[in-house]
Amino acid sequence: MAKQTGLAALDQIKQMRAAKIAAAPATPLTTQQLPMNQLAQALHPESQYLRIVKVIEHFDNARSYVLEPDTTRGTQHLAYFRAGQYLSVRLQIEQSYVTRAYAIRSAPALALKDQYVLTIKLVPNGFVTPYIFKNWQVGTQIETSAPAGELYVQPLRDQSTIVGLAGGSGITPFYALAQAIVDGTESVDLTLLYGSRTHDQILLDTEFDQLVQQSDRIKVVHVLSDEQVPGYESGFITADLIRKYAPTTPYSIFVCGPEGMYQFIDQEVLKLKLPAGRVRHELSGNGGAPDQLPGYPQTAKGKVFQMTVLLQDKTRTIPARSDESVLVAMERAGIVAPSLCRSGDCGICRSRLVTGEVFAPIVKDGRRKADQDYGYIHTCVTYPTSDLTVEVPIHDLADQFG
Ligand SMILES: Cc1cc2nc3c(=O)[nH]c(=O)nc-3n(C[C@H](O)[C@H](O)[C@H](O)COP(=O)(O)OP(=O)(O)OC[C@H]3O[C@@H](n4cnc5c(N)ncnc54)[C@H](O)[C@@H]3O)c2cc1C
Ligand code: FES
């Protein structure tokens, strides 16, 4: 009896297979048509074309942008992501092709309904944010990378209790995580210590209150540096403050905020003497002056060098300031150079230093040892200290900026 059932099942499989073969096209599928490749393309598209459908004002220096697929430019659906990941936004501003990373602050579940939300803080002396605040409005078409970044909960590595330490616009990945906790996408507890200057400057304040009311797995402690308000902590996020609010169960710390905050918080977190691997950092971008970093050759300060860029079959010689990265020099000159994290971490900007001297600060240098030995640099965190020649690898760059 069992044998007959087994034979019948085998027969059924043969019939299904024959039907599939009969239905298949006579000519072989191209690589783009293979279902596995189509799935990979949906999860990790080279580019996403989006359209702004709503702008939300928080204060005069912070706005949220609600984005949907721009079907007119070929994006039908948004790529899924893990709470904590970011998009690299690609823009052309005057002659410069630049990117900036922005954490997706909406829930991953919303991406399945084809929406992302970015919340962007204006940096008054910045390059990209003044442009965004002036130009982005409902209907603006924008281009981004697929979701990227590692600041998400990885159960094999992280504890199931997260203590988040956020400052300023560094709140955005935690807001995505809190929503994912409420809707059941993520199964962790979150205690968030969030530093703002004043009560009026707390970003996503009421939005967080609503999430806290919906889940006892989320706790938020506001820390105000420039103001004393009853019911709020004042000062900075210190080791004592973390001890005061952190749960008694083992926890992982996730940190996200401006670069200056990392320098202070790193010292405080060290005092907690947590086991190795318990502290995760968001990338810090690459702001600040390189001459303030340890190891900078002061003789290069204030100079402008000549940089020859070998880019596919083209050669360009451009000026390269010693206080700006090799990547920014190329962007200023209108070269479409690859970048994603702009923090020395992802390796997308990896290029070959053919001749010349550079400064690659240890604190930002995410290169593998072999790359260091064989003359490869991450252009986003490498500064010229002499005339130099750089070979930029072939990417489908023309496509990346539409
Ligand atoms: C992983 C990650 C997530 C982030 N998430 C958020 C977020 O959710 N919300 C948020 O508000 N911020 C976020 N940021 C910060 C964000 O990426 C930007 O750093 C920030 O918006 C400031 O950008 P800006 O261009 O205005 O300022 P800056 O980057 O400070 O602009 C000044 C720099 O632009 C360059 N520049 C000047 N002129 C030119 C030119 N003509 N051509 C080319 N370059 C030039 C110079 O290098 C100068 O130093 C995140 C950063 C990272 C790394
Ligand atoms: S852009 Fe990621 S390492 Fe340079």
Short mmCIF file of C-alpha atoms and ligand atoms in Angstrom, two decimals:
data_model
loop_
_atom_site.label_atom_id
_atom_site.label_comp_id
_atom_site.label_asym_id
_atom_site.label_seq_id
_atom_site.Cartn_x
_atom_site.Cartn_y
_atom_site.Cartn_z
CA MET A 1 0.00 0.00 0.00
CA ALA A 2 2.78 2.39 1.03
CA LYS A 3 4.66 1.45 -2.14
CA GLN A 4 1.61 2.26 -4.31
CA THR A 5 1.22 5.66 -2.58
CA GLY A 6 4.90 6.39 -3.17
CA LEU A 7 4.60 5.47 -6.86
CA ALA A 8 1.49 7.61 -7.23
CA ALA A 9 3.32 10.59 -5.70
CA LEU A 10 6.26 10.02 -8.04
CA ASP A 11 3.87 9.89 -10.97
CA GLN A 12 2.32 13.17 -9.87
CA ILE A 13 5.74 14.84 -9.66
CA LYS A 14 6.60 13.56 -13.18
CA GLN A 15 3.33 14.98 -14.53
CA MET A 16 3.95 18.34 -12.86
CA ARG A 17 7.45 18.44 -14.26
CA ALA A 18 6.22 17.55 -17.76
CA ALA A 19 3.59 20.30 -17.53
CA LYS A 20 6.22 22.85 -16.47
CA ILE A 21 8.53 21.81 -19.32
CA ALA A 22 5.65 22.07 -21.82
CA ALA A 23 4.80 25.57 -20.51
CA ALA A 24 8.41 26.79 -20.58
CA PRO A 25 9.54 29.05 -23.46
CA ALA A 26 11.42 27.38 -26.29
CA THR A 27 14.34 29.80 -25.96
CA PRO A 28 16.52 29.89 -22.80
CA LEU A 29 15.75 32.56 -20.17
CA THR A 30 18.09 35.53 -20.01
CA THR A 31 19.88 36.08 -16.70
CA GLN A 32 17.45 38.95 -15.89
CA GLN A 33 14.47 36.61 -16.34
CA LEU A 34 15.68 33.93 -13.92
CA PRO A 35 13.31 33.95 -10.90
CA MET A 36 16.27 33.87 -8.48
CA ASN A 37 17.80 36.93 -10.14
CA GLN A 38 14.45 38.73 -10.15
CA LEU A 39 14.15 38.11 -6.40
CA ALA A 40 17.72 39.37 -5.84
CA GLN A 41 16.92 42.45 -7.94
CA ALA A 42 13.78 43.14 -5.86
CA LEU A 43 15.71 42.84 -2.59
CA HIS A 44 18.92 44.58 -3.67
CA PRO A 45 18.20 46.90 -6.61
CA GLU A 46 21.14 48.90 -7.93
CA SER A 47 18.96 52.03 -7.80
CA GLN A 48 15.53 52.94 -6.51
CA TYR A 49 13.61 55.75 -8.19
CA LEU A 50 11.27 57.42 -5.72
CA ARG A 51 8.84 60.30 -5.60
CA ILE A 52 8.01 62.51 -2.63
CA VAL A 53 4.30 62.21 -1.79
CA LYS A 54 4.25 64.16 1.48
CA VAL A 55 6.47 66.57 3.42
CA ILE A 56 6.06 66.83 7.22
CA GLU A 57 7.54 69.87 9.03
CA HIS A 58 8.86 69.07 12.51
CA PHE A 59 10.63 72.32 13.31
CA ASP A 60 12.20 74.86 11.00
CA ASN A 61 15.30 72.62 10.87
CA ALA A 62 13.82 69.11 10.55
CA ARG A 63 11.50 67.61 7.97
CA SER A 64 10.20 64.18 7.08
CA TYR A 65 9.77 63.09 3.49
CA VAL A 66 7.33 60.31 2.61
CA LEU A 67 8.54 58.45 -0.47
CA GLU A 68 6.82 56.07 -2.88
CA PRO A 69 8.06 54.23 -5.97
CA ASP A 70 8.39 56.38 -9.08
CA THR A 71 6.81 53.95 -11.51
CA THR A 72 7.45 56.35 -14.40
CA ARG A 73 11.19 55.69 -13.94
CA GLY A 74 10.87 51.91 -13.56
CA THR A 75 10.65 51.30 -9.79
CA GLN A 76 7.48 49.29 -9.19
CA HIS A 77 8.04 48.34 -5.53
CA LEU A 78 10.34 49.38 -2.71
CA ALA A 79 13.06 47.05 -1.44
CA TYR A 80 12.43 45.59 2.03
CA PHE A 81 14.88 46.48 4.82
CA ARG A 82 15.79 45.76 8.44
CA ALA A 83 14.92 48.41 11.03
CA GLY A 84 18.09 50.50 11.40
CA GLN A 85 19.22 50.46 7.76
CA TYR A 86 19.75 53.55 5.62
CA LEU A 87 19.34 54.71 2.03
CA SER A 88 22.11 56.50 0.19
CA VAL A 89 20.44 59.42 -1.60
CA ARG A 90 22.09 60.41 -4.90
CA LEU A 91 21.88 64.00 -6.04
CA GLN A 92 23.26 66.30 -8.65
CA ILE A 93 23.83 69.76 -7.17
CA GLU A 94 25.23 72.19 -9.68
CA GLN A 95 28.09 70.23 -11.27
CA SER A 96 28.63 67.89 -8.28
CA TYR A 97 27.28 64.33 -8.13
CA VAL A 98 27.03 63.53 -4.41
CA THR A 99 25.48 61.01 -2.04
CA ARG A 100 24.30 61.26 1.57
CA ALA A 101 23.08 58.47 3.87
CA TYR A 102 19.70 58.78 5.62
CA ALA A 103 18.29 56.12 7.96
CA ILE A 104 14.84 54.91 6.99
CA ARG A 105 12.72 56.02 9.94
CA SER A 106 9.51 54.24 8.90
CA ALA A 107 8.71 50.64 9.80
CA PRO A 108 9.94 47.84 7.53
CA ALA A 109 6.29 46.76 7.27
CA LEU A 110 5.51 50.07 5.53
CA ALA A 111 8.01 49.21 2.78
CA LEU A 112 5.78 46.26 1.94
CA LYS A 113 3.07 48.87 1.29
CA ASP A 114 5.56 50.79 -0.86
CA GLN A 115 6.43 53.69 1.44
CA TYR A 116 9.61 54.84 3.15
CA VAL A 117 9.94 57.89 5.39
CA LEU A 118 13.20 59.81 5.83
CA THR A 119 13.62 62.49 8.50
CA ILE A 120 16.33 65.00 7.67
CA LYS A 121 17.84 67.68 9.87
CA LEU A 122 19.15 70.85 8.27
CA VAL A 123 22.88 71.40 8.68
CA PRO A 124 23.05 75.17 8.03
CA ASN A 125 26.65 75.15 6.74
CA GLY A 126 26.20 71.79 5.00
CA PHE A 127 26.17 71.17 1.26
CA VAL A 128 23.28 68.76 0.66
CA THR A 129 20.73 69.55 3.39
CA PRO A 130 20.33 73.25 2.47
CA TYR A 131 19.72 72.05 -1.10
CA ILE A 132 17.16 69.47 0.08
CA PHE A 133 15.31 71.98 2.26
CA LYS A 134 15.15 74.44 -0.62
CA ASN A 135 14.22 72.04 -3.40
CA TRP A 136 12.49 68.91 -2.15
CA GLN A 137 8.70 69.14 -2.27
CA VAL A 138 5.72 66.93 -3.12
CA GLY A 139 6.35 65.48 -6.58
CA THR A 140 10.18 65.75 -6.48
CA GLN A 141 11.79 62.70 -8.05
CA ILE A 142 14.79 61.28 -6.21
CA GLU A 143 17.18 58.40 -6.63
CA THR A 144 18.60 56.22 -3.87
CA SER A 145 20.55 53.03 -3.31
CA ALA A 146 18.96 49.86 -1.94
CA PRO A 147 18.72 49.78 1.89
CA ALA A 148 22.18 49.29 3.39
CA GLY A 149 23.95 49.23 6.75
CA GLU A 150 24.44 46.93 9.71
CA LEU A 151 22.78 48.72 12.64
CA TYR A 152 19.97 46.19 12.96
CA VAL A 153 19.21 43.50 15.49
CA GLN A 154 21.00 40.27 14.62
CA PRO A 155 19.76 37.56 17.05
CA LEU A 156 22.95 35.48 16.69
CA ARG A 157 25.06 38.44 17.76
CA ASP A 158 22.86 40.81 19.79
CA GLN A 159 21.01 40.41 23.08
CA SER A 160 17.22 40.52 23.00
CA THR A 161 17.32 43.72 25.02
CA ILE A 162 18.68 46.79 23.26
CA VAL A 163 19.78 49.94 25.04
CA GLY A 164 19.73 52.68 22.41
CA LEU A 165 21.83 55.82 22.85
CA ALA A 166 20.70 58.48 20.38
CA GLY A 167 21.51 62.12 19.75
CA GLY A 168 19.79 64.59 17.39
CA SER A 169 18.84 63.06 14.04
CA GLY A 170 20.37 59.76 15.31
CA ILE A 171 16.89 58.98 16.61
CA THR A 172 15.69 57.85 13.15
CA PRO A 173 16.87 54.18 13.15
CA PHE A 174 15.48 53.72 16.67
CA TYR A 175 12.10 55.02 15.59
CA ALA A 176 12.06 52.36 12.86
CA LEU A 177 13.01 49.73 15.43
CA ALA A 178 10.33 50.88 17.90
CA GLN A 179 7.65 50.62 15.23
CA ALA A 180 8.92 47.17 14.26
CA ILE A 181 8.60 46.13 17.92
CA VAL A 182 5.02 47.41 18.08
CA ASP A 183 3.94 45.64 14.90
CA GLY A 184 5.74 42.40 15.85
CA THR A 185 8.40 42.44 13.12
CA GLU A 186 11.16 42.58 15.76
CA SER A 187 11.01 40.70 19.06
CA VAL A 188 13.27 42.74 21.34
CA ASP A 189 12.94 45.17 24.25
CA LEU A 190 14.20 48.70 23.67
CA THR A 191 15.30 51.20 26.32
CA LEU A 192 16.19 54.42 24.55
CA LEU A 193 18.20 57.29 26.05
CA TYR A 194 17.71 60.17 23.68
CA GLY A 195 19.81 63.33 23.94
CA SER A 196 18.44 66.64 22.63
CA ARG A 197 19.51 70.21 23.35
CA THR A 198 16.16 71.51 24.57
CA HIS A 199 12.63 70.21 25.05
CA ASP A 200 11.50 72.02 21.87
CA GLN A 201 14.18 70.22 19.84
CA ILE A 202 13.10 66.65 20.65
CA LEU A 203 12.54 65.02 17.29
CA LEU A 204 9.57 62.62 16.88
CA ASP A 205 8.54 63.30 20.50
CA THR A 206 4.78 62.70 20.23
CA GLU A 207 5.33 59.89 17.72
CA PHE A 208 7.47 58.04 20.29
CA ASP A 209 4.92 58.71 23.06
CA GLN A 210 2.31 56.92 20.98
CA LEU A 211 4.57 53.89 20.46
CA VAL A 212 5.40 53.72 24.19
CA GLN A 213 1.67 53.62 24.93
CA GLN A 214 1.22 50.72 22.52
CA SER A 215 4.00 48.49 23.86
CA ASP A 216 5.52 47.91 27.30
CA ARG A 217 8.65 46.65 25.48
CA ILE A 218 9.67 50.26 24.67
CA LYS A 219 10.95 52.83 27.18
CA VAL A 220 12.21 56.30 26.28
CA VAL A 221 14.28 58.56 28.54
CA HIS A 222 14.87 62.10 27.31
CA VAL A 223 18.13 63.79 28.24
CA LEU A 224 18.32 67.56 27.68
CA SER A 225 21.78 69.11 27.48
CA ASP A 226 20.85 72.82 27.45
CA GLU A 227 17.75 72.94 29.62
CA GLN A 228 16.35 71.64 32.91
CA VAL A 229 12.75 70.46 32.69
CA PRO A 230 10.95 68.54 35.46
CA GLY A 231 10.55 64.86 34.53
CA TYR A 232 13.48 64.95 32.08
CA GLU A 233 17.12 64.08 32.67
CA SER A 234 19.55 66.90 32.08
CA GLY A 235 23.19 66.96 30.95
CA PHE A 236 24.71 64.29 28.71
CA ILE A 237 24.21 60.54 28.39
CA THR A 238 26.74 59.22 30.90
CA ALA A 239 27.66 55.77 32.20
CA ASP A 240 25.73 56.55 35.42
CA LEU A 241 22.63 57.44 33.46
CA ILE A 242 22.87 54.26 31.40
CA ARG A 243 23.23 52.21 34.63
CA LYS A 244 20.22 54.01 36.10
CA TYR A 245 17.88 53.04 33.25
CA ALA A 246 19.39 49.90 31.68
CA PRO A 247 17.51 46.73 32.53
CA THR A 248 19.09 44.13 34.81
CA THR A 249 19.05 41.53 32.01
CA PRO A 250 22.04 41.36 29.61
CA TYR A 251 21.76 43.98 26.89
CA SER A 252 23.42 45.21 23.71
CA ILE A 253 24.08 48.91 23.21
CA PHE A 254 23.32 50.58 19.86
CA VAL A 255 24.68 54.12 19.43
CA CYS A 256 23.59 56.61 16.77
CA GLY A 257 24.19 60.33 16.70
CA PRO A 258 26.49 63.09 15.52
CA GLU A 259 30.24 62.47 15.39
CA GLY A 260 30.99 64.65 18.44
CA MET A 261 28.60 62.55 20.52
CA TYR A 262 30.49 59.32 19.72
CA GLN A 263 33.73 60.63 21.19
CA PHE A 264 32.01 61.37 24.52
CA ILE A 265 29.73 58.32 24.65
CA ASP A 266 32.48 55.85 23.73
CA GLN A 267 34.34 56.81 26.90
CA GLU A 268 31.18 56.49 29.01
CA VAL A 269 30.28 53.10 27.52
CA LEU A 270 33.79 51.81 28.27
CA LYS A 271 33.12 52.45 31.98
CA LEU A 272 30.28 49.90 31.84
CA LYS A 273 32.84 47.14 31.13
CA LEU A 274 30.42 45.22 28.90
CA PRO A 275 31.56 41.94 27.33
CA ALA A 276 33.09 42.18 23.83
CA GLY A 277 30.65 42.57 20.95
CA ARG A 278 27.91 44.19 23.02
CA VAL A 279 28.31 47.69 21.59
CA ARG A 280 27.24 48.58 18.07
CA HIS A 281 27.79 51.92 16.40
CA GLU A 282 26.01 53.53 13.51
CA LEU A 283 28.46 54.88 10.94
CA SER A 284 29.45 58.45 11.54
CA GLY A 285 29.85 59.79 8.02
CA ASN A 286 32.96 61.81 7.39
CA GLY A 287 32.59 65.28 8.79
CA GLY A 288 35.23 67.23 10.69
CA ALA A 289 38.71 68.41 9.87
CA PRO A 290 41.30 65.68 9.22
CA ASP A 291 44.09 67.78 10.75
CA GLN A 292 42.46 67.27 14.17
CA LEU A 293 42.90 63.49 13.89
CA PRO A 294 45.88 61.60 15.31
CA GLY A 295 48.70 61.02 12.83
CA TYR A 296 47.82 63.86 10.41
CA PRO A 297 50.96 65.20 8.66
CA GLN A 298 50.66 68.89 9.57
CA THR A 299 52.88 69.89 6.59
CA ALA A 300 49.94 69.13 4.29
CA LYS A 301 47.61 71.52 6.09
CA GLY A 302 46.01 74.23 3.94
CA LYS A 303 47.44 72.92 0.64
CA VAL A 304 45.73 72.10 -2.65
CA PHE A 305 47.24 69.24 -4.66
CA GLN A 306 46.83 68.01 -8.24
CA MET A 307 44.97 64.72 -8.50
CA THR A 308 44.90 62.66 -11.67
CA VAL A 309 41.85 60.41 -11.84
CA LEU A 310 41.89 57.34 -14.08
CA LEU A 311 38.24 56.55 -14.65
CA GLN A 312 37.51 53.77 -17.08
CA ASP A 313 38.90 55.07 -20.39
CA LYS A 314 39.11 58.72 -19.26
CA THR A 315 41.81 60.67 -17.44
CA ARG A 316 41.13 63.93 -15.58
CA THR A 317 43.42 66.12 -13.54
CA ILE A 318 41.62 68.07 -10.83
CA PRO A 319 42.45 70.10 -7.69
CA ALA A 320 42.31 68.20 -4.38
CA ARG A 321 42.22 70.12 -1.07
CA SER A 322 44.11 68.56 1.81
CA ASP A 323 41.15 69.08 4.18
CA GLU A 324 38.66 67.24 1.95
CA SER A 325 38.53 63.57 1.08
CA VAL A 326 39.61 62.20 -2.28
CA LEU A 327 35.92 61.42 -2.88
CA VAL A 328 34.81 65.01 -2.28
CA ALA A 329 37.54 66.28 -4.63
CA MET A 330 36.10 64.07 -7.38
CA GLU A 331 32.53 65.13 -6.55
CA ARG A 332 33.46 68.82 -6.63
CA ALA A 333 34.99 68.28 -10.09
CA GLY A 334 31.78 66.70 -11.43
CA ILE A 335 33.13 63.15 -11.54
CA VAL A 336 30.52 60.47 -10.81
CA ALA A 337 32.50 58.47 -8.26
CA PRO A 338 31.05 55.48 -6.36
CA SER A 339 30.05 55.94 -2.70
CA LEU A 340 27.52 54.58 -0.22
CA CYS A 341 28.29 54.86 3.52
CA ARG A 342 30.84 57.72 3.25
CA SER A 343 32.26 56.42 6.52
CA GLY A 344 35.08 54.12 5.42
CA ASP A 345 33.08 50.99 6.10
CA CYS A 346 31.26 49.54 3.06
CA GLY A 347 34.14 49.48 0.54
CA ILE A 348 32.01 50.75 -2.39
CA CYS A 349 34.42 53.63 -2.99
CA ARG A 350 37.50 51.33 -2.94
CA SER A 351 40.02 52.68 -5.48
CA ARG A 352 43.69 52.18 -6.28
CA LEU A 353 46.27 54.76 -5.28
CA VAL A 354 48.64 54.64 -8.26
CA THR A 355 51.05 57.37 -7.11
CA GLY A 356 51.27 59.90 -4.29
CA GLU A 357 50.81 60.14 -0.53
CA VAL A 358 47.59 60.16 1.44
CA PHE A 359 46.36 60.28 5.03
CA ALA A 360 43.88 57.54 6.01
CA PRO A 361 42.95 58.13 9.67
CA ILE A 362 43.05 54.95 11.75
CA VAL A 363 39.78 55.85 13.47
CA LYS A 364 37.90 55.74 10.15
CA ASP A 365 39.95 53.33 8.07
CA GLY A 366 37.80 50.25 7.38
CA ARG A 367 40.17 48.71 4.80
CA ARG A 368 41.25 45.09 4.89
CA LYS A 369 44.93 44.51 5.62
CA ALA A 370 45.53 43.23 2.05
CA ASP A 371 44.06 46.44 0.61
CA GLN A 372 46.32 48.54 2.82
CA ASP A 373 49.34 46.51 1.68
CA TYR A 374 48.47 46.66 -2.03
CA GLY A 375 47.69 50.37 -2.26
CA TYR A 376 43.89 50.41 -2.24
CA ILE A 377 42.13 53.28 -0.48
CA HIS A 378 38.59 54.10 0.58
CA THR A 379 38.27 57.48 -1.09
CA CYS A 380 35.56 58.69 1.31
CA VAL A 381 37.93 58.71 4.31
CA THR A 382 41.29 59.32 2.61
CA TYR A 383 42.91 62.76 2.30
CA PRO A 384 45.59 63.83 -0.19
CA THR A 385 48.90 64.91 1.31
CA SER A 386 50.78 65.25 -2.02
CA ASP A 387 49.99 65.27 -5.76
CA LEU A 388 48.49 61.88 -6.53
CA THR A 389 46.98 59.54 -9.12
CA VAL A 390 43.92 57.43 -8.31
CA GLU A 391 42.32 54.71 -10.41
CA VAL A 392 38.58 54.47 -9.81
CA PRO A 393 37.02 51.07 -10.60
CA ILE A 394 34.43 50.54 -13.28
CA HIS A 395 30.87 50.88 -12.00
CA ASP A 396 27.74 51.41 -14.01
CA LEU A 397 27.95 54.98 -12.85
CA ALA A 398 26.09 56.67 -15.64
CA ASP A 399 22.99 54.75 -14.53
CA GLN A 400 23.38 55.62 -10.89
CA PHE A 401 22.47 59.23 -11.27
CA GLY A 402 19.75 58.71 -13.86
C1 LIG B 1 24.44 55.81 8.19
C2 LIG B 1 24.01 57.25 8.31
C3 LIG B 1 22.68 57.57 8.54
C4 LIG B 1 22.28 58.89 8.64
N1 LIG B 1 20.96 59.17 8.87
C5 LIG B 1 20.56 60.46 8.96
C6 LIG B 1 19.17 60.78 9.21
O1 LIG B 1 18.32 59.89 9.35
N2 LIG B 1 18.82 62.09 9.26
C7 LIG B 1 19.75 63.11 9.10
O2 LIG B 1 19.35 64.29 9.16
N3 LIG B 1 21.06 62.82 8.87
C8 LIG B 1 21.48 61.53 8.78
N4 LIG B 1 22.79 61.26 8.51
C9 LIG B 1 23.73 62.37 8.20
C10 LIG B 1 23.68 62.72 6.69
O3 LIG B 1 24.17 61.66 5.91
C11 LIG B 1 24.51 63.97 6.30
O4 LIG B 1 25.80 63.81 6.80
C12 LIG B 1 23.89 65.24 6.83
O5 LIG B 1 22.58 65.40 6.29
C13 LIG B 1 24.75 66.48 6.48
O6 LIG B 1 24.85 66.63 5.09
P1 LIG B 1 25.26 68.04 4.43
O7 LIG B 1 25.71 67.77 3.06
O8 LIG B 1 24.18 69.04 4.63
O9 LIG B 1 26.46 68.52 5.34
P2 LIG B 1 28.02 68.18 5.11
O10 LIG B 1 28.16 66.78 4.66
O11 LIG B 1 28.71 68.58 6.35
O12 LIG B 1 28.36 69.15 3.90
C14 LIG B 1 29.55 69.86 3.85
C15 LIG B 1 30.53 69.05 3.07
O13 LIG B 1 30.12 68.98 1.69
C16 LIG B 1 31.27 68.94 0.86
N5 LIG B 1 31.11 69.92 -0.23
C17 LIG B 1 31.06 71.26 -0.13
N6 LIG B 1 30.92 71.81 -1.37
C18 LIG B 1 30.87 70.78 -2.25
C19 LIG B 1 30.72 70.70 -3.67
N7 LIG B 1 30.59 71.79 -4.45
N8 LIG B 1 30.69 69.47 -4.24
C20 LIG B 1 30.82 68.36 -3.49
N9 LIG B 1 30.96 68.40 -2.14
C21 LIG B 1 30.98 69.58 -1.53
C22 LIG B 1 32.46 69.30 1.71
O14 LIG B 1 33.20 68.12 1.97
C23 LIG B 1 31.90 69.75 3.03
O15 LIG B 1 32.68 69.31 4.10
C24 LIG B 1 23.23 59.94 8.46
C25 LIG B 1 24.58 59.62 8.23
C26 LIG B 1 24.97 58.30 8.16
C27 LIG B 1 26.41 57.98 7.90
S1 FES B 2 31.58 54.87 0.65
FE1 FES B 2 31.60 53.21 2.06
S2 FES B 2 33.73 52.94 2.42
FE2 FES B 2 33.65 54.71 1.20
#
